[in-house]
Amino acid sequence: LEINGAGTLKPTVANVEKVTLDATGALTLAMDNAKDVSELNIKGDKGAVTVVNSNISSLNFLSTAEGTNAVTIDSENLATINYKAGTEAAEIKGNLTATKATNLTVNTDALANITSTGATITANSATSMSLNINAEKTAQSLKLSATKLKDLAVVNKSVDGFTIKGDANSLDALSNLNVTTDGKFSFDTITGLAGVSTVTLSGANDKSAVTLGDLGSDKVTQGIALNASGLKGGLEVGNTVTKGSININLNAMSGDAKLGAANSITDNLSISVNGVEGKFETQALKAAASTTVSLTNIKGASTIAFLNGATTSLSIENTGDVTISNASSALEGDFSINANNANGLTTGVITANKGAISINANGVSAISVGNLSAKSSITLNAGDASTSVKAGDIAADSVNVDLSKVLGTTTVGKITSDNIIYKASELSADTEGKIALASKGNIQNFKAEVTGSLGDDKIELTTAATTSSVTLSGDLGVGNDTVDINETSAVDALKTVNLSGLTNYATSTTKLKAAANDTLTFNGGSGDDSVEVSGTAIASLKVIGDFGGGNLDKLTLGTNTTAITGADSAVTIDITKVTNVDSTEINFTNTATDMSSNALTIKGSESNDQ
């Protein structure tokens, strides 16, 4: 049955399922007496067409249709909209308002091309919609208004792309988006999907790509999951924000992947990238709970603006260069990086003020990390880096740095801690010419175990105002290795130094400062040890200890330029408990006016005392 005309019509039709309309002007079709009609063809809509009280389930826009005025259908049964071409490819125009339809499927056939200026779907009662674009060439676009839409599935076969246009926030109710595309899919003027919870994207064609705006917002609470695969033409997504959890999985992607910032305001953030042929890039990653990132089998470079979470972890496996551009942190717990077989790893500053930092690498050619600061511990294991390892200053209660298998050069800043294990590269010393250590002073007793290189290792240790004892141990290996403790100036609190567990060093120099009545202890190692003691207003000074196995060990109490100053009382200097020292030099002065009552008593050692 074909209806041609305008005005208001109320046909009585029985046993007819298909009707073709050719509206020569505005046409209202009341289908009260045509309930058997389930399919409607639009052949012409020179005026607006309104169909009421129908059971229509299928609407076809035909290639012969003239005019682009709106077709309005109030059927709750409306389920399918087809854009149909004839025998040749053509643009098919159709402007539909479906006032009551809740579940819609929109199809274009292989020869039908649609553009957003000629194809519009308004379905503000619809909660579910499928868009099937079957034209394989020519860019396709559709204007869509569906403010209650929850589920949207898109299958696009056009290699030249498919775009959905609409008002900025018109899809904020959308919960699930599923896109399979052979060309580039994108939203235009629809700036974000605030209510989305699941996004699934895929495409196998060389031109398959997806560009999305923001997902979620800072006001929503749902979890957001983004899954993408294929997409040889690339993926680009705006910011992802929610109070719920965020899970992003990019798997077997052939093109580049670019993500905006991701922020789980009250929950966890997880990103897993496995098998990206191109580059991976993301802006700042934040979570109130854990932030977890896994990068695996990425051929191109990976760039992360920064990582931030209560706890934070990054795992790397078989990748190109990986860069964390800016300062990152774990706010409540630990920060960890585990990297295997990567071209390079670069980070900015990393902090874990309430936890630990661990960086473990193997098969990573070049490593460069910024300053590392943690509460409890820091572990830096560089593995067999073949090019270079660079690290900024390192500070924590306990620090373990292992560069022993590094094949390239090493450069490490000052390590500040009260418990240090440091293993230099077996092949070469630090490029700065020193191993700079400092006590943190949280506890009184400082200890460090140092393993040296084949080069000339120089330990430079400075102690905090609260550190009272120092223990250095380890094997510094071959080379002209030296140890300096408080080389610039002595520190009042330091009273005990133990180098007895330190081997294969050439010389050590230690500066100590005595109080008025004091006992200082020094135990040397295998090298030539030199200890210089200063002090003022000394009444009683005792030095004890075994200087160890060196050949030119020396104890100096005061110097030619800065002698020890005695108190205005009887002064005793006792070095009888000093052993294995090769020479002792004492430079003493006293401002007392009557030395007969303020005598100096010196109890010498078994060495050559001067």
Coordinates of C-alpha atoms in Angstrom, one line a residue, residues 24 103 115 138 214 227-228 231 235 246 270 282 289 311 320 376 388 404 411 506 513 521 547 571 605:
T24 CA 3.8 16.0 -0.7
N103 CA 15.1 -0.3 21.9
T115 CA 25.6 12.5 6.9
T138 CA 32.9 7.4 2.3
D214 CA 36.1 12.5 28.7
N227 CA 38.8 -2.2 27.1
A228 CA 40.4 -1.8 23.7
L231 CA 42.7 -0.3 16.4
L235 CA 43.2 5.2 20.2
I246 CA 38.9 2.7 37.0
S270 CA 44.4 0.0 37.2
T282 CA 48.9 8.9 29.3
A289 CA 43.6 3.9 47.0
T311 CA 50.1 2.9 47.1
G320 CA 60.8 0.5 24.5
S376 CA 61.0 3.1 55.7
S388 CA 74.0 3.8 32.1
S404 CA 77.0 -4.8 40.9
T411 CA 76.1 8.0 38.8
A506 CA 94.0 2.3 50.8
K513 CA 85.4 16.1 68.3
T521 CA 86.6 4.8 70.1
F547 CA 93.6 0.7 64.3
V571 CA 94.0 17.7 82.3
S605 CA 100.2 4.3 73.6

